[in-house]
């Protein structure tokens, strides 16, 4: 955890659904916060050792407060329990961001698919698509109706929103929204890994935009030693097998922005000057991977013996 600057306080807290807590953040002295666009997230330092990423799910036009929603995860690493049980109005947190690797691209039509807490980054997207006059629908699933957050806010959109609690309707009927997608339509999906994998299998190439809260499962490449040249200083750092590029360069004294260390948030994205990255993240698009101009140094490695990075 590094380079946290903005100190915010909890202006309010409440329940959005069973197991989902909503926190509103503001500056201690009041005043405007940085602008953001739908799809953006914050890195939040809840307490020492508890750094998590949360999607902004309020109104970008509200420059005085930011809203995030936290799902209680009983098998988690402590961050959600802290946010649910310890944070109260007036408590302080530190944040970094906003940062956006999941932007809403202009399109005449959208199909939105959300699973559980994956509704959070999509909420401001729905409002933006609506204001732009785009055609759109949302398919939103969860374990039960009581566990699905923000259903009251979604009611204003009428039949463009389909709520599908699993205990009432079974698994999401993806074919109802992903079969026969008209040309020019973009599909936005956020939720559990199995849902994202199922949507990826159904979507034609190029139309799907996703955000993952957990790393995607995939075959790992060879985990061998290689060298990284830090272009700004000319220093060469050896990255041993079993050690990430991020950890190796930090151990060598180079300070780098980072957050999740899982390849899901994009904080540590670094320009590649020379060499071929072995991409193992869940952030970059396929086109970005092929181009090889950037890499997520917390998880990705080298296809060869040497990388030159803009560090």
Short mmCIF file of C-alpha atoms in Angstrom, two decimals:
data_model
loop_
_atom_site.label_atom_id
_atom_site.label_comp_id
_atom_site.label_asym_id
_atom_site.label_seq_id
_atom_site.Cartn_x
_atom_site.Cartn_y
_atom_site.Cartn_z
CA UNK A 1 0.00 0.00 0.00
CA UNK A 2 1.54 3.24 -1.07
CA UNK A 3 1.07 6.90 -1.81
CA UNK A 4 -2.32 7.43 -0.17
CA UNK A 5 -3.16 11.11 -0.04
CA UNK A 6 -6.87 11.88 0.12
CA UNK A 7 -8.33 11.66 3.61
CA UNK A 8 -12.11 11.28 3.62
CA UNK A 9 -14.70 10.69 6.32
CA UNK A 10 -17.76 8.49 6.35
CA UNK A 11 -20.68 10.89 5.99
CA UNK A 12 -23.31 8.19 6.22
CA UNK A 13 -23.85 4.43 6.26
CA UNK A 14 -26.84 2.20 5.64
CA UNK A 15 -28.06 -1.09 4.21
CA UNK A 16 -28.79 -1.52 0.50
CA UNK A 17 -29.76 -5.20 0.86
CA UNK A 18 -29.07 -8.16 3.12
CA UNK A 19 -25.29 -8.27 3.50
CA UNK A 20 -24.66 -5.06 1.50
CA UNK A 21 -23.65 -1.87 3.30
CA UNK A 22 -23.59 1.53 1.58
CA UNK A 23 -21.02 4.11 2.66
CA UNK A 24 -21.08 7.78 1.66
CA UNK A 25 -17.70 9.54 1.75
CA UNK A 26 -16.83 13.25 1.78
CA UNK A 27 -13.94 15.55 2.57
CA UNK A 28 -13.60 16.30 6.31
CA UNK A 29 -13.91 20.02 5.64
CA UNK A 30 -16.39 19.62 2.79
CA UNK A 31 -15.72 20.79 -0.75
CA UNK A 32 -15.57 19.22 -4.20
CA UNK A 33 -14.12 15.79 -4.88
CA UNK A 34 -12.35 14.79 -8.11
CA UNK A 35 -14.61 14.18 -11.11
CA UNK A 36 -15.33 10.60 -12.17
CA UNK A 37 -17.22 8.75 -14.88
CA UNK A 38 -19.32 5.56 -14.78
CA UNK A 39 -17.20 2.45 -14.26
CA UNK A 40 -14.66 4.14 -11.97
CA UNK A 41 -13.46 2.61 -8.72
CA UNK A 42 -11.61 3.74 -5.61
CA UNK A 43 -8.72 2.15 -3.77
CA UNK A 44 -9.75 2.45 -0.12
CA UNK A 45 -7.43 2.00 2.85
CA UNK A 46 -9.98 0.99 5.48
CA UNK A 47 -7.37 0.38 8.18
CA UNK A 48 -3.71 -0.64 8.25
CA UNK A 49 -3.37 -3.79 6.14
CA UNK A 50 -6.93 -3.57 4.81
CA UNK A 51 -6.87 -2.07 1.32
CA UNK A 52 -9.77 -2.84 -1.00
CA UNK A 53 -11.25 -1.62 -4.30
CA UNK A 54 -14.86 -0.46 -4.54
CA UNK A 55 -16.86 0.78 -7.53
CA UNK A 56 -18.36 4.24 -7.32
CA UNK A 57 -22.11 3.74 -7.55
CA UNK A 58 -23.54 7.20 -6.96
CA UNK A 59 -24.14 10.16 -9.24
CA UNK A 60 -21.07 11.60 -11.02
CA UNK A 61 -22.77 14.99 -10.94
CA UNK A 62 -22.58 14.99 -7.13
CA UNK A 63 -19.14 16.50 -6.52
CA UNK A 64 -19.52 16.65 -2.72
CA UNK A 65 -19.88 12.94 -1.90
CA UNK A 66 -18.87 9.52 -3.20
CA UNK A 67 -20.96 6.39 -2.66
CA UNK A 68 -19.64 2.83 -2.47
CA UNK A 69 -21.31 -0.46 -1.52
CA UNK A 70 -19.59 -3.25 0.41
CA UNK A 71 -20.70 -6.89 0.28
CA UNK A 72 -20.09 -8.81 3.50
CA UNK A 73 -17.92 -11.79 2.63
CA UNK A 74 -17.75 -14.26 5.55
CA UNK A 75 -14.85 -16.11 3.90
CA UNK A 76 -13.04 -12.89 2.95
CA UNK A 77 -9.78 -11.46 4.25
CA UNK A 78 -11.30 -9.04 6.74
CA UNK A 79 -11.96 -5.93 4.66
CA UNK A 80 -15.70 -6.38 4.27
CA UNK A 81 -16.14 -7.34 7.93
CA UNK A 82 -14.29 -4.18 8.97
CA UNK A 83 -16.45 -2.00 6.70
CA UNK A 84 -19.64 -3.59 8.04
CA UNK A 85 -18.79 -3.86 11.73
CA UNK A 86 -16.33 -1.09 12.50
CA UNK A 87 -16.85 1.91 10.20
CA UNK A 88 -19.26 4.51 11.50
CA UNK A 89 -20.26 8.04 10.48
CA UNK A 90 -17.36 10.38 11.16
CA UNK A 91 -14.68 7.69 10.85
CA UNK A 92 -11.76 8.39 8.54
CA UNK A 93 -10.49 6.40 5.57
CA UNK A 94 -7.83 7.15 2.98
CA UNK A 95 -8.49 6.72 -0.70
CA UNK A 96 -6.66 6.76 -4.00
CA UNK A 97 -8.41 7.41 -7.29
CA UNK A 98 -10.88 7.44 -8.88
CA UNK A 99 -9.48 5.15 -11.59
CA UNK A 100 -11.43 3.75 -14.52
CA UNK A 101 -10.58 0.56 -16.43
CA UNK A 102 -14.28 -0.12 -17.14
CA UNK A 103 -15.51 2.99 -18.99
CA UNK A 104 -18.89 3.25 -20.68
CA UNK A 105 -18.14 3.60 -24.38
CA UNK A 106 -20.61 5.43 -26.65
CA UNK A 107 -23.06 3.09 -28.39
CA UNK A 108 -26.64 3.26 -29.67
CA UNK A 109 -27.62 0.17 -27.63
CA UNK A 110 -26.43 -1.69 -24.54
CA UNK A 111 -27.15 -4.99 -22.86
CA UNK A 112 -26.17 -4.88 -19.17
CA UNK A 113 -25.77 -8.06 -17.12
CA UNK A 114 -25.11 -7.94 -13.36
CA UNK A 115 -24.62 -10.61 -10.76
CA UNK A 116 -24.84 -9.73 -7.05
CA UNK A 117 -22.61 -6.84 -6.02
CA UNK A 118 -21.65 -6.51 -9.70
CA UNK A 119 -24.59 -4.12 -10.01
CA UNK A 120 -22.51 -1.33 -8.44
CA UNK A 121 -20.42 -0.16 -11.42
CA UNK A 122 -23.43 -0.58 -13.71
CA UNK A 123 -25.76 1.74 -11.77
CA UNK A 124 -24.21 5.01 -13.04
CA UNK A 125 -23.87 3.46 -16.50
CA UNK A 126 -27.63 2.91 -16.69
CA UNK A 127 -28.27 6.53 -15.80
CA UNK A 128 -25.72 7.74 -18.37
CA UNK A 129 -27.14 5.51 -21.11
CA UNK A 130 -30.61 6.77 -20.25
CA UNK A 131 -29.56 10.42 -20.44
CA UNK A 132 -27.87 9.77 -23.79
CA UNK A 133 -31.08 8.32 -25.23
CA UNK A 134 -29.49 4.92 -25.91
CA UNK A 135 -31.55 1.76 -25.98
CA UNK A 136 -30.65 -0.57 -23.12
CA UNK A 137 -31.78 -3.44 -20.92
CA UNK A 138 -30.46 -4.84 -17.65
CA UNK A 139 -30.57 -8.47 -16.53
CA UNK A 140 -29.76 -8.56 -12.80
CA UNK A 141 -29.39 -11.75 -10.80
CA UNK A 142 -28.71 -12.57 -7.17
CA UNK A 143 -29.21 -15.33 -4.63
CA UNK A 144 -32.48 -13.90 -3.29
CA UNK A 145 -34.48 -10.75 -3.85
CA UNK A 146 -33.52 -9.52 -0.37
CA UNK A 147 -29.82 -9.88 -1.19
CA UNK A 148 -30.01 -7.78 -4.36
CA UNK A 149 -28.91 -4.19 -3.75
CA UNK A 150 -30.49 -1.03 -5.18
CA UNK A 151 -33.63 -2.71 -6.52
CA UNK A 152 -35.65 0.28 -5.32
CA UNK A 153 -33.55 2.67 -7.40
CA UNK A 154 -33.86 0.41 -10.42
CA UNK A 155 -37.67 0.36 -10.26
CA UNK A 156 -37.86 3.74 -12.02
CA UNK A 157 -36.60 2.13 -15.22
CA UNK A 158 -39.63 -0.14 -15.52
CA UNK A 159 -39.49 -3.16 -17.81
CA UNK A 160 -36.02 -2.34 -19.10
CA UNK A 161 -34.80 -4.02 -15.89
CA UNK A 162 -35.30 -7.75 -15.32
CA UNK A 163 -34.69 -8.93 -11.76
CA UNK A 164 -33.89 -12.64 -11.54
CA UNK A 165 -33.39 -13.93 -7.97
CA UNK A 166 -31.98 -17.44 -8.21
CA UNK A 167 -34.35 -18.87 -5.59
CA UNK A 168 -37.29 -17.70 -7.72
CA UNK A 169 -36.15 -18.06 -11.34
CA UNK A 170 -33.05 -20.27 -11.28
CA UNK A 171 -29.83 -19.34 -13.07
CA UNK A 172 -29.82 -16.27 -15.30
CA UNK A 173 -31.30 -16.83 -18.74
CA UNK A 174 -28.39 -15.33 -20.66
CA UNK A 175 -29.85 -16.35 -23.98
CA UNK A 176 -32.74 -13.94 -23.46
CA UNK A 177 -30.36 -10.97 -23.71
CA UNK A 178 -27.30 -12.29 -25.54
CA UNK A 179 -28.79 -14.27 -28.42
CA UNK A 180 -29.36 -12.19 -31.58
CA UNK A 181 -27.63 -9.05 -30.28
CA UNK A 182 -28.20 -6.25 -32.85
CA UNK A 183 -25.22 -4.69 -34.60
CA UNK A 184 -23.78 -1.73 -32.71
CA UNK A 185 -24.72 -3.13 -29.30
CA UNK A 186 -22.18 -3.27 -26.47
CA UNK A 187 -22.54 -5.77 -23.62
CA UNK A 188 -21.41 -4.74 -20.14
CA UNK A 189 -21.14 -7.40 -17.44
CA UNK A 190 -19.92 -7.42 -13.84
CA UNK A 191 -20.33 -10.11 -11.22
CA UNK A 192 -18.94 -13.47 -10.10
CA UNK A 193 -16.33 -15.22 -12.23
CA UNK A 194 -18.62 -18.04 -13.44
CA UNK A 195 -21.16 -15.49 -14.72
CA UNK A 196 -18.46 -13.53 -16.57
CA UNK A 197 -17.10 -16.75 -18.08
CA UNK A 198 -20.58 -17.77 -19.27
CA UNK A 199 -21.21 -14.34 -20.82
CA UNK A 200 -17.83 -14.42 -22.56
CA UNK A 201 -18.67 -17.77 -24.15
CA UNK A 202 -21.93 -16.39 -25.57
CA UNK A 203 -20.80 -12.99 -26.85
CA UNK A 204 -19.42 -12.39 -30.35
CA UNK A 205 -15.89 -10.98 -30.41
CA UNK A 206 -15.45 -7.30 -29.69
CA UNK A 207 -18.75 -6.40 -28.06
CA UNK A 208 -18.20 -7.45 -24.43
CA UNK A 209 -16.82 -5.22 -21.66
CA UNK A 210 -16.29 -6.77 -18.22
CA UNK A 211 -14.90 -6.00 -14.80
CA UNK A 212 -13.76 -8.76 -12.45
CA UNK A 213 -13.60 -8.63 -8.67
CA UNK A 214 -11.51 -11.79 -8.62
CA UNK A 215 -8.69 -12.91 -10.96
CA UNK A 216 -9.78 -14.94 -13.97
CA UNK A 217 -8.78 -18.58 -13.95
CA UNK A 218 -6.38 -19.49 -16.73
CA UNK A 219 -3.34 -21.58 -17.54
CA UNK A 220 -0.18 -20.16 -16.00
CA UNK A 221 2.92 -19.77 -18.12
CA UNK A 222 6.41 -20.79 -17.12
CA UNK A 223 7.47 -19.22 -13.83
CA UNK A 224 11.16 -18.69 -14.51
CA UNK A 225 13.72 -16.02 -13.64
CA UNK A 226 14.26 -13.04 -15.95
CA UNK A 227 15.71 -9.53 -15.91
CA UNK A 228 13.89 -6.21 -15.86
CA UNK A 229 15.69 -3.05 -16.97
CA UNK A 230 14.34 0.13 -15.39
CA UNK A 231 14.50 2.53 -18.34
CA UNK A 232 14.51 5.76 -16.33
CA UNK A 233 17.53 4.80 -14.23
CA UNK A 234 19.20 2.14 -16.37
CA UNK A 235 19.24 -0.26 -13.44
CA UNK A 236 18.77 -3.99 -14.03
CA UNK A 237 16.71 -6.00 -11.55
CA UNK A 238 16.56 -9.79 -11.49
CA UNK A 239 13.05 -11.21 -11.02
CA UNK A 240 13.45 -14.72 -9.56
CA UNK A 241 10.96 -17.52 -10.10
CA UNK A 242 8.12 -17.15 -7.64
CA UNK A 243 8.64 -13.40 -7.20
CA UNK A 244 6.51 -10.79 -8.98
CA UNK A 245 7.98 -7.93 -10.99
CA UNK A 246 6.28 -5.58 -8.54
CA UNK A 247 7.94 -7.14 -5.52
CA UNK A 248 11.34 -7.32 -7.23
CA UNK A 249 11.44 -3.66 -8.28
CA UNK A 250 10.15 -2.49 -4.90
CA UNK A 251 12.79 -4.55 -3.13
CA UNK A 252 15.34 -2.79 -5.33
CA UNK A 253 14.14 0.57 -4.02
CA UNK A 254 11.81 1.70 -6.82
CA UNK A 255 8.46 3.00 -5.55
CA UNK A 256 5.52 1.94 -7.72
CA UNK A 257 1.79 2.53 -7.40
CA UNK A 258 -0.06 -0.69 -6.69
CA UNK A 259 -3.16 -1.93 -4.91
CA UNK A 260 -4.83 -5.33 -5.39
CA UNK A 261 -1.69 -7.42 -6.25
CA UNK A 262 -4.06 -9.79 -8.08
CA UNK A 263 -4.17 -8.25 -11.57
CA UNK A 264 -7.73 -6.97 -11.24
CA UNK A 265 -7.54 -3.23 -10.46
CA UNK A 266 -5.06 -1.84 -13.01
CA UNK A 267 -3.20 0.37 -10.53
CA UNK A 268 0.25 -1.02 -11.35
CA UNK A 269 -0.12 -0.90 -15.16
CA UNK A 270 3.32 -0.04 -16.56
CA UNK A 271 4.53 0.83 -20.07
CA UNK A 272 6.73 -1.78 -21.77
CA UNK A 273 9.67 -0.31 -23.70
CA UNK A 274 11.17 -3.59 -24.93
CA UNK A 275 10.40 -7.27 -24.53
CA UNK A 276 7.28 -9.44 -24.63
CA UNK A 277 5.09 -9.60 -21.52
CA UNK A 278 3.47 -12.81 -20.35
CA UNK A 279 0.06 -11.33 -19.48
CA UNK A 280 -1.67 -12.93 -16.48
CA UNK A 281 -4.02 -10.12 -15.46
CA UNK A 282 -7.79 -9.73 -15.66
CA UNK A 283 -7.77 -6.10 -16.83
CA UNK A 284 -6.23 -5.67 -20.29
CA UNK A 285 -8.27 -6.28 -23.41
CA UNK A 286 -7.16 -8.86 -25.94
CA UNK A 287 -6.03 -6.08 -28.28
CA UNK A 288 -3.93 -4.55 -25.48
CA UNK A 289 -2.37 -7.93 -24.74
CA UNK A 290 -1.45 -8.44 -28.37
CA UNK A 291 0.03 -4.94 -28.61
CA UNK A 292 2.19 -5.64 -25.56
CA UNK A 293 2.71 -1.96 -24.82
CA UNK A 294 1.70 -2.19 -21.16
CA UNK A 295 1.55 -4.86 -18.47
CA UNK A 296 0.28 -5.37 -14.92
CA UNK A 297 3.50 -5.93 -13.02
CA UNK A 298 1.82 -7.43 -9.94
CA UNK A 299 1.06 -10.70 -11.76
CA UNK A 300 2.40 -10.66 -15.33
CA UNK A 301 5.86 -11.89 -16.26
CA UNK A 302 8.18 -12.10 -19.30
CA UNK A 303 8.09 -14.31 -22.39
CA UNK A 304 11.85 -14.45 -22.62
CA UNK A 305 14.80 -13.36 -20.56
CA UNK A 306 14.50 -9.55 -20.51
CA UNK A 307 11.98 -6.73 -20.24
CA UNK A 308 12.62 -3.00 -20.36
CA UNK A 309 9.96 -1.08 -18.40
CA UNK A 310 9.23 2.62 -18.11
CA UNK A 311 10.19 2.78 -14.45
#
